[in-house]
Short mmCIF file of C-alpha atoms and ligand atoms in Angstrom, two decimals:
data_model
loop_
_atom_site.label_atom_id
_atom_site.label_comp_id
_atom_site.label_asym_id
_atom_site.label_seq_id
_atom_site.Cartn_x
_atom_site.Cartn_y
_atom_site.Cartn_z
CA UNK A 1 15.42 36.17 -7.71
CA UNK A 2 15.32 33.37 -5.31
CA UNK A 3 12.85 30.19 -4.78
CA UNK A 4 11.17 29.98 -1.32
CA UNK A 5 8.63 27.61 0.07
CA UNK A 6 6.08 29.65 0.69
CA UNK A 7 3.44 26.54 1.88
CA UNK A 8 4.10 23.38 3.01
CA UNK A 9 1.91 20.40 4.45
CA UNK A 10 2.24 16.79 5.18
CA UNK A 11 -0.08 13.81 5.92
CA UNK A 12 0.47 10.75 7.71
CA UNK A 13 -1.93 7.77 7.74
CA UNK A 14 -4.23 6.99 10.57
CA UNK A 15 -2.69 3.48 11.45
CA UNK A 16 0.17 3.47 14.04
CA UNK A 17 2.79 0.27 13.63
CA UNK A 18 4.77 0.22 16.93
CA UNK A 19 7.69 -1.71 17.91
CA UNK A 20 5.81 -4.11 20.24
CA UNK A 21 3.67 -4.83 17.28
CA UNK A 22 5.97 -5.68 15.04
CA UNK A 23 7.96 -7.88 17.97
CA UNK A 24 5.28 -10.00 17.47
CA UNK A 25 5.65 -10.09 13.59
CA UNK A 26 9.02 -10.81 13.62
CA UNK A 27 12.18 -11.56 15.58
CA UNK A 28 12.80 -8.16 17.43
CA UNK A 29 12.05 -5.67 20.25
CA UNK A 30 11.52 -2.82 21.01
CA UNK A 31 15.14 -2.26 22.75
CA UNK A 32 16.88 -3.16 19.67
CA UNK A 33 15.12 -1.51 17.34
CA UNK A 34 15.24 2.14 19.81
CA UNK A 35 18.88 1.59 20.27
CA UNK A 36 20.41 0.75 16.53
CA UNK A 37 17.85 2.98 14.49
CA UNK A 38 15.48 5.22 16.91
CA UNK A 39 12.27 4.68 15.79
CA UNK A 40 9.26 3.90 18.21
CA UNK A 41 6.60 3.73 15.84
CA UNK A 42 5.45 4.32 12.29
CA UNK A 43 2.58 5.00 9.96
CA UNK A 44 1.18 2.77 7.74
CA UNK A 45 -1.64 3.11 5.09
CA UNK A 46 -3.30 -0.36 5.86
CA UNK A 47 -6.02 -0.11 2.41
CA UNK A 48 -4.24 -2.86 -0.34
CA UNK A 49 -5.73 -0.86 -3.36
CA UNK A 50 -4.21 2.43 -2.18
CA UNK A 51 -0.84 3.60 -3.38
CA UNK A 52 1.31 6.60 -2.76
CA UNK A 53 -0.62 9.14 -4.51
CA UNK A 54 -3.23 8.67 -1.47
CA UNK A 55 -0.83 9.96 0.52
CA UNK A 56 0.12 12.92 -1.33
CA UNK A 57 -3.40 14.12 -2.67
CA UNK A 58 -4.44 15.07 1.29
CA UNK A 59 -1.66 17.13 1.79
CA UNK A 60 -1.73 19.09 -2.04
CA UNK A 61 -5.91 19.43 -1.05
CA UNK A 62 -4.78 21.03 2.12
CA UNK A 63 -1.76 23.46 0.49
CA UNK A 64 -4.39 24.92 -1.99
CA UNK A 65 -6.46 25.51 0.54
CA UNK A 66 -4.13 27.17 3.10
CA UNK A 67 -2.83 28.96 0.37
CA UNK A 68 -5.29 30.36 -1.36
CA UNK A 69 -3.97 28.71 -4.50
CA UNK A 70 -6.84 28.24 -7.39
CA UNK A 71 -5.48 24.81 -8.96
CA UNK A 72 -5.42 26.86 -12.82
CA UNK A 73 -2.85 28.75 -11.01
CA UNK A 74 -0.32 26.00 -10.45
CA UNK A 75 1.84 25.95 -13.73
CA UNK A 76 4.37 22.85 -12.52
CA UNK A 77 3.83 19.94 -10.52
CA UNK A 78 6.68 17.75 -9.63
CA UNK A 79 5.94 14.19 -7.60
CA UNK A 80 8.74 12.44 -6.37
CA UNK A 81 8.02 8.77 -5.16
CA UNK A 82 10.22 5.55 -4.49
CA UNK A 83 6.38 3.61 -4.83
CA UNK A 84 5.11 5.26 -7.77
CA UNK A 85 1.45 4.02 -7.92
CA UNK A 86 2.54 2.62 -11.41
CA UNK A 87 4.82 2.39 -13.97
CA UNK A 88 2.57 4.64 -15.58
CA UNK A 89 0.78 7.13 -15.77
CA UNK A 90 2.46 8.67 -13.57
CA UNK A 91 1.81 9.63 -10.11
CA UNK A 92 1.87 12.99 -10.77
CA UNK A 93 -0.70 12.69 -13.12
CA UNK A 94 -2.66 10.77 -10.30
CA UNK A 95 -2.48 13.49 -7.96
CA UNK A 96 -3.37 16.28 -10.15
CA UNK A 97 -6.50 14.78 -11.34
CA UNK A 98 -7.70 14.06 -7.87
CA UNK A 99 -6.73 17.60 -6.94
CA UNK A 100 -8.09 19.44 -10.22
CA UNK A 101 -4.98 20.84 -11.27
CA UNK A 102 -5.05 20.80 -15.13
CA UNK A 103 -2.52 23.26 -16.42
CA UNK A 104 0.45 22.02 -15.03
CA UNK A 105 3.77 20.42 -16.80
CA UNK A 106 3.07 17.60 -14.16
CA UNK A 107 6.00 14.58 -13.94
CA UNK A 108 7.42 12.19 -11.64
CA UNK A 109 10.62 12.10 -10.86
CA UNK A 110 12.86 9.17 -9.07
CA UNK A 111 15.66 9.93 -6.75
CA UNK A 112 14.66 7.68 -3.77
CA UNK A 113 14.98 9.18 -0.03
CA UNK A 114 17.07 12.47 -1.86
CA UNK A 115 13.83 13.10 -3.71
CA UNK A 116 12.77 15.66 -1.62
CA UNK A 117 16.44 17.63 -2.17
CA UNK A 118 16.48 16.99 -5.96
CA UNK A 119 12.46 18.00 -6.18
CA UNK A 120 13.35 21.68 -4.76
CA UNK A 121 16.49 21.70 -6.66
CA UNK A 122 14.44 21.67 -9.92
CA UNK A 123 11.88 24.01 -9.23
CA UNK A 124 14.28 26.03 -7.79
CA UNK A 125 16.08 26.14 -11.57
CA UNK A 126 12.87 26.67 -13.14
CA UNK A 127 11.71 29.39 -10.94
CA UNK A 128 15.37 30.94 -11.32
CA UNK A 129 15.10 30.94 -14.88
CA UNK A 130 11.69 32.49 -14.76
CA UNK A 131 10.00 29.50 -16.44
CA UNK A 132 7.22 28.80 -13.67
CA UNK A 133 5.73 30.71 -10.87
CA UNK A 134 3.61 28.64 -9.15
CA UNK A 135 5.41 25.71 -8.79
CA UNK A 136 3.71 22.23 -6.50
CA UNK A 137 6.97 19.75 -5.03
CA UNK A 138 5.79 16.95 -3.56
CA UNK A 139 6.37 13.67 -1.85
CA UNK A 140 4.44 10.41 -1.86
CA UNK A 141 5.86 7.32 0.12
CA UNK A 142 3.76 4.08 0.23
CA UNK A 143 7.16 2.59 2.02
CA UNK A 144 5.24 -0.04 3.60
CA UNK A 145 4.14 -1.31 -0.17
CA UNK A 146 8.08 -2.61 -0.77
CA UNK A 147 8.70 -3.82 2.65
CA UNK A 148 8.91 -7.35 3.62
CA UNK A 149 7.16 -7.94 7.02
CA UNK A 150 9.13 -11.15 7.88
CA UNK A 151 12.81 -9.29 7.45
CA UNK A 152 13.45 -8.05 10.19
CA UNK A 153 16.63 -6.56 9.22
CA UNK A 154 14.34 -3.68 7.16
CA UNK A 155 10.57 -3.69 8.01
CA UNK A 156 11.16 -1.63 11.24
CA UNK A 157 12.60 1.00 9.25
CA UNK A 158 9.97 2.19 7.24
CA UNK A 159 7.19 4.18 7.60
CA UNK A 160 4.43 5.54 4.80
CA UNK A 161 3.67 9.35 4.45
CA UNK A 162 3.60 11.98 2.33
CA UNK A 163 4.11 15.98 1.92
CA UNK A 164 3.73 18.96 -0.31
CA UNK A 165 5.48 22.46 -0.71
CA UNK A 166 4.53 25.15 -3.05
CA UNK A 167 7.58 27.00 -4.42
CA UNK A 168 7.42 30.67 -5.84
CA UNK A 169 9.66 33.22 -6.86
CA UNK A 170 10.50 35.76 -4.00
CA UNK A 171 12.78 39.50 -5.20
CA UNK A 172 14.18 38.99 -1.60
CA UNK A 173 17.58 37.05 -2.29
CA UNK A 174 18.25 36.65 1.51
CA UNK A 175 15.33 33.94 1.76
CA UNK A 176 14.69 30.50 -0.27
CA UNK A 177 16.95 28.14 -1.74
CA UNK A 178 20.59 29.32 -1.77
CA UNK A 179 22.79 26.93 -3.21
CA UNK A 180 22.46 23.03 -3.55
CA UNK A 181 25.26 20.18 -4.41
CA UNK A 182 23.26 17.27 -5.30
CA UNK A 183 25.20 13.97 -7.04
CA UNK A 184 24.65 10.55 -7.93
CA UNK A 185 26.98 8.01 -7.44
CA UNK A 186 25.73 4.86 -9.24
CA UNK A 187 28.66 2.42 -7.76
CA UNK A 188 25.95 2.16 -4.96
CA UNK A 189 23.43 0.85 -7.31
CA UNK A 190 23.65 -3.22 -6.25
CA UNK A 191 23.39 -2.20 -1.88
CA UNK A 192 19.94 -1.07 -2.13
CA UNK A 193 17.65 -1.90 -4.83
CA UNK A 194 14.44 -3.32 -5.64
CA UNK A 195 15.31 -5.26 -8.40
CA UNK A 196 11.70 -6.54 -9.44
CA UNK A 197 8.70 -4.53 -11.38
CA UNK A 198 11.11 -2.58 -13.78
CA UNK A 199 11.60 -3.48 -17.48
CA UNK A 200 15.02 -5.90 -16.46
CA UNK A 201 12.85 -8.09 -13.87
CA UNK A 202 9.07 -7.88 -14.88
CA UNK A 203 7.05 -9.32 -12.34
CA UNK A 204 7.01 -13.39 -12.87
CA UNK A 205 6.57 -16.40 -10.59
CA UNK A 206 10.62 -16.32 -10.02
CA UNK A 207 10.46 -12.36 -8.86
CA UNK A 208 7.89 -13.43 -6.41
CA UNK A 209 9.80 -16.47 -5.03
CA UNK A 210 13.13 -14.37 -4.64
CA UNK A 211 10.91 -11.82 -3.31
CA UNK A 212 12.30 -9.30 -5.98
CA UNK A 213 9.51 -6.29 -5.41
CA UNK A 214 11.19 -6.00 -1.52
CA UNK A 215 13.29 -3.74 -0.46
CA UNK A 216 16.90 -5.18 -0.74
CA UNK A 217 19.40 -3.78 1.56
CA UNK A 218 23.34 -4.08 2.66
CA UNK A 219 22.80 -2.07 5.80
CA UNK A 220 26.60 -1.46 6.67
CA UNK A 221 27.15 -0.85 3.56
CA UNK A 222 24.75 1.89 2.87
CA UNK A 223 25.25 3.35 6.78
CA UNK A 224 28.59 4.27 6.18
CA UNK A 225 28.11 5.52 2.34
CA UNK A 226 25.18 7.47 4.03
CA UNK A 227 27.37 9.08 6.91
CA UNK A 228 29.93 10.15 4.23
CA UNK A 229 28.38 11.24 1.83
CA UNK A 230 26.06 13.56 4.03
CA UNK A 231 28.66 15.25 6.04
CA UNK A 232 30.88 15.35 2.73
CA UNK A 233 28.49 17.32 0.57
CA UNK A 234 27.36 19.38 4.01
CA UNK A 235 31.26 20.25 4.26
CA UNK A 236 31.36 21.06 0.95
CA UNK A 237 27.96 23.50 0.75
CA UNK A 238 29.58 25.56 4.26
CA UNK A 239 32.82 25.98 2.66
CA UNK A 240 31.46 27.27 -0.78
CA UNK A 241 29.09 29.81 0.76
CA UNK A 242 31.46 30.70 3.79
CA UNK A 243 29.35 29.68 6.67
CA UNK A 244 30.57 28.36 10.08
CA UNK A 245 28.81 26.48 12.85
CA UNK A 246 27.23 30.23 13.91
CA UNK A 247 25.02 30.86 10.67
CA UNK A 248 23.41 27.38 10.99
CA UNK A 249 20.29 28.20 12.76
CA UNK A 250 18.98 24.25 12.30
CA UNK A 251 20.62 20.93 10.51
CA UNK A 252 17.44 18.40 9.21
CA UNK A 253 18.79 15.20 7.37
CA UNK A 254 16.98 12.87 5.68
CA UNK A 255 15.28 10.10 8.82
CA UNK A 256 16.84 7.05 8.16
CA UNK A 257 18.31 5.96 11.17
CA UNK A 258 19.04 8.21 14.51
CA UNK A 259 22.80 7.39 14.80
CA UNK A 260 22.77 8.46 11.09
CA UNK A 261 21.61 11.98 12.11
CA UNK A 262 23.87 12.16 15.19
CA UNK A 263 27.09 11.21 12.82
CA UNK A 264 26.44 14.60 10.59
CA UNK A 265 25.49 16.22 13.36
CA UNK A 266 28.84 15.67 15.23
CA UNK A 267 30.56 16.29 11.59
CA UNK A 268 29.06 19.47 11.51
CA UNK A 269 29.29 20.30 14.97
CA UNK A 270 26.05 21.82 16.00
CA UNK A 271 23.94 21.09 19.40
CA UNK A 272 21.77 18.49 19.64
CA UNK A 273 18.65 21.39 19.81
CA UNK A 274 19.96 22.64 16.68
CA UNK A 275 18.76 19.51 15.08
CA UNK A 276 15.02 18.53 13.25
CA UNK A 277 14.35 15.06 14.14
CA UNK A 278 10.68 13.30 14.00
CA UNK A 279 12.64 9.87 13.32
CA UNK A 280 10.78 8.09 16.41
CA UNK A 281 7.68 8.86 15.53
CA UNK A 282 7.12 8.62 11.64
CA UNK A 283 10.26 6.31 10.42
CA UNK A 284 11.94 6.58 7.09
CA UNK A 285 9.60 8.00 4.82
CA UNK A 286 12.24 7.90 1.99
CA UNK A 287 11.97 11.53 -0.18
CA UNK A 288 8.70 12.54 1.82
CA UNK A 289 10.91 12.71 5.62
CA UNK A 290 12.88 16.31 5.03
CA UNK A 291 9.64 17.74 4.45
CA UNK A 292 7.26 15.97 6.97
CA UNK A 293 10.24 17.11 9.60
CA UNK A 294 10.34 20.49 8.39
CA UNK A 295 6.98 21.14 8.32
CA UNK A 296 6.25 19.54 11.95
CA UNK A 297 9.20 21.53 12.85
CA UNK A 298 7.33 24.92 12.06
CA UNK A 299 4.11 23.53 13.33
CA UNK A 300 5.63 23.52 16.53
CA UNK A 301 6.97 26.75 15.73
CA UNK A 302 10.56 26.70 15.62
CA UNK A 303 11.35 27.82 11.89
CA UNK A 304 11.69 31.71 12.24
CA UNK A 305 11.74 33.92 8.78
CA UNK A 306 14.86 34.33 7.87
CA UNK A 307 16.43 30.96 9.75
CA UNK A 308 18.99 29.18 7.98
CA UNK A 309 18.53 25.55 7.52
CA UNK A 310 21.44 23.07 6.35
CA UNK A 311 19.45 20.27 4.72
CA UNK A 312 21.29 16.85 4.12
CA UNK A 313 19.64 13.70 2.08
CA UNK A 314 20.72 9.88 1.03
CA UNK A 315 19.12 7.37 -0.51
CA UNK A 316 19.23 4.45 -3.64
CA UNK A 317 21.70 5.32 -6.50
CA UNK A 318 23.31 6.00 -4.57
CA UNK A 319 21.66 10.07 -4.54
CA UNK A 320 23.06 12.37 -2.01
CA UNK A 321 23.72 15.80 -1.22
CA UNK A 322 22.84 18.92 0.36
CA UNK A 323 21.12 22.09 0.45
CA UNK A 324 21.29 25.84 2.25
CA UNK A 325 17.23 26.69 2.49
CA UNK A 326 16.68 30.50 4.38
CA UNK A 327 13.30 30.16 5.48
CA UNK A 328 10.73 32.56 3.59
CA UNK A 329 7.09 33.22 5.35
CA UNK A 330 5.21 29.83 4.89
CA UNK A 331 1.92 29.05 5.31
CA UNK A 332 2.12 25.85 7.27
O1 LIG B 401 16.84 5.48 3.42
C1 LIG B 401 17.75 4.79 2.62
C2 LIG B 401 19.06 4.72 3.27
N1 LIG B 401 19.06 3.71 4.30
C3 LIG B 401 19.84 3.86 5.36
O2 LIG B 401 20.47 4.86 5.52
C4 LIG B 401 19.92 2.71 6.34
C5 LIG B 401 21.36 2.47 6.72
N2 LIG B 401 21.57 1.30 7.57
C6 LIG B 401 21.11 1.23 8.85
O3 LIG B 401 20.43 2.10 9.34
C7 LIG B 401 21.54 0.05 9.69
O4 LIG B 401 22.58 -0.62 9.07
C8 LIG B 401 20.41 -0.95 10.00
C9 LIG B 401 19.39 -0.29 10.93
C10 LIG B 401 19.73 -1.38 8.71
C11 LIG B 401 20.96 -2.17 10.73
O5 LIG B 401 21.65 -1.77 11.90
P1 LIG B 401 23.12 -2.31 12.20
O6 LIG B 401 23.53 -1.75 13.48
O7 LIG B 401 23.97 -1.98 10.99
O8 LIG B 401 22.87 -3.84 12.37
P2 LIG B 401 23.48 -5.07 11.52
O9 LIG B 401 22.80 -5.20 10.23
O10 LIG B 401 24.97 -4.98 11.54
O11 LIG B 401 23.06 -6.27 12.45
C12 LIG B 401 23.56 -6.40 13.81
C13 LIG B 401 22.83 -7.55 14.47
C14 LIG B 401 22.79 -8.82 13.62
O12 LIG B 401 22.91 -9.93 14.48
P3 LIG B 401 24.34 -10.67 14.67
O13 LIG B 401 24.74 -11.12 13.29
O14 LIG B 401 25.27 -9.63 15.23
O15 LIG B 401 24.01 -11.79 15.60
C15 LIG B 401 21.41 -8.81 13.04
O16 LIG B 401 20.94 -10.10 12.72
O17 LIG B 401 21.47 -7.20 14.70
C16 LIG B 401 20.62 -8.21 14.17
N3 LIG B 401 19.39 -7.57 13.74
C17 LIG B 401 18.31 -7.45 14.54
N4 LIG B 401 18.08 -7.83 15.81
C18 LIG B 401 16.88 -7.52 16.33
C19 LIG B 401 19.10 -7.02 12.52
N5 LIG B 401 17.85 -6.51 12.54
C20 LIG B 401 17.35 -6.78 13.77
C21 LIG B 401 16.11 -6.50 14.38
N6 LIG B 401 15.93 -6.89 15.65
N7 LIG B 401 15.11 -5.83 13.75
#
């Protein structure tokens, strides 16, 4: 028995942040920002009392609905978010009530932009072990909530959004989640943090004058640990499942930054059309960009039944890995 995604849906909010905006916000422009990361524009969700779980609640309202799925009938709900909406309850909990869904083991769980990867990875065990059947993943980004809008060295890179995929059991072993390595390598911990709102820094007068609850990034840093790691655990996933450059139908990596995604790309060797990319128009969404890619990837119906997909992530920890994903018939 294998896990497949059998739904999946995303929502982005209404308000578009583009690079000419945010030239006059900070010290950029467009040229720079096109050239060193390849984003365009992003999404924001503008409303100050709305967190992530506003994100997410649109697109799990939308994948019971295209799926026919009663909310009784989902028995696990799994939210993974870089901006919980707080410390608790937890999101999860957040999104369930707004959606109705009552009879679910329903957690959080915090793996930054790998969330997505170590989401499926777990419902992927617990649909392999034959705990749950009916199983909601998803992702819910408020990025723009830990950005600081006069760095410029990070506020172009983020964008908010959010996405949800329902994972079931399937008796065909050729489709769903094959194999995953996933790691965490804490040694990354001090390059990208956000050191403030967590029991070590609680919010206080100092946290706001060091501007503790923004993002804090060592960009080199984490672009070359990102590079490696991604192509190292993609290496790794071909090798242990013998497949070469000819069973890869698509490569989608976690939408961080477009050289990023051109580095595994050339690691792996596959053609640029071989590759999912939606980095210029919605920006890092942390754990919610694999799945807002994928699923405007099959939208614009290129994901085929059957189509093997070599899925690559990164983010705080630092988290990393990869996964093999056959795609299963999805209601999109
Ligand atoms: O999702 C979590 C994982 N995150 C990532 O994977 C992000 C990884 N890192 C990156 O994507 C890149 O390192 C950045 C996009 C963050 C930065 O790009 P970079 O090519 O590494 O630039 P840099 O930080 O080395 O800065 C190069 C220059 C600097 O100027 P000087 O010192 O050479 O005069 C910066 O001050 O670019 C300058 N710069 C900017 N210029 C215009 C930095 N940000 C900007 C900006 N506009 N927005």
């Amino acid at each position: 028995m294998k896990a497949a995604i059998t739904g999946l849906t995303h929502y982005l909010p209404d308000y578009v942040l583009t690079n000419d905006e945010l030239s006059q916000m900070v010290d950029t422009n467009d040229e720079w920002i096109t050239t060193r990361v390849g984003i365009k524009e992003r999404h924001i969700l503008k409303d100050p009392h709305a967190g992530s779980s506003a994100l997410a609640i649109p697109a799990v309202k939308e994948l019971l609905e295209k799926t026919g799925t009663r909310p009784e009938e989902v028995d696990c709900f799994i939210c993974a978010s870089s901006a919980p909406d707080y410390r608790w309850p937890s999101t999860a909990a957040i999104i369930c009530d707004a959606c109705d869904i009552r009879h679910a083991m329903a957690y959080d769980i915090q793996a930054a932009c790998s969330g997505f990867l170590f989401n499926l990875n777990q419902a992927r065990a617990f649909i392999e072990a034959g705990l749950y059947k009916k199983i909601i993943i998803c992702q819910a980004e408020k990025c723009s909530s830990f950005v600081d809008y006069t760095d410029r060295s990070t506020c172009p890179l983020f964008g908010d959004g959010g996405a949800a995929a329902l994972v079931e059991p399937t008796d065909d072993d050729s489709l769903g989640v094959q194999d995953a390595v996933l790691y965490t390598n804490g040694a990354g911990n001090e390059h990208l943090i956000l050191k403030a709102g967590g029991s070590v820094n609680v919010p206080s007068h100092q946290t706001v004058d060091d501007k503790w609850s923004y993002i804090y990034q060592d960009g080199r840093y984490v672009f070359k640990n990102a590079v490696t790691m991604m192509t190292q655990t993609a290496g790794e996933i071909m090798q242990k499942n013998n497949l070469t450059l000819e069973d890869i139908d698509w490569v989608c990596t976690h939408q961080a930054n477009k050289r990023i995604i051109d580095a595994v790309r050339q690691y792996v060797g596959v053609s640029e059309e071989k590759v999912i990319c939606n980095i210029e128009k919605v920006g890092n969404t942390s754990s919610a960009s694999i799945p807002i890619a994928l699923h405007t990837a099959a939208q614009e119906g290129k994901l085929h039944k059957g189509d093997t997909i070599l899925l690559a992530a990164f983010g705080s920890g630092f988290t990393y890995g990869s996964m093999i994903l056959k795609w299963a018939d999805c209601v999109i």
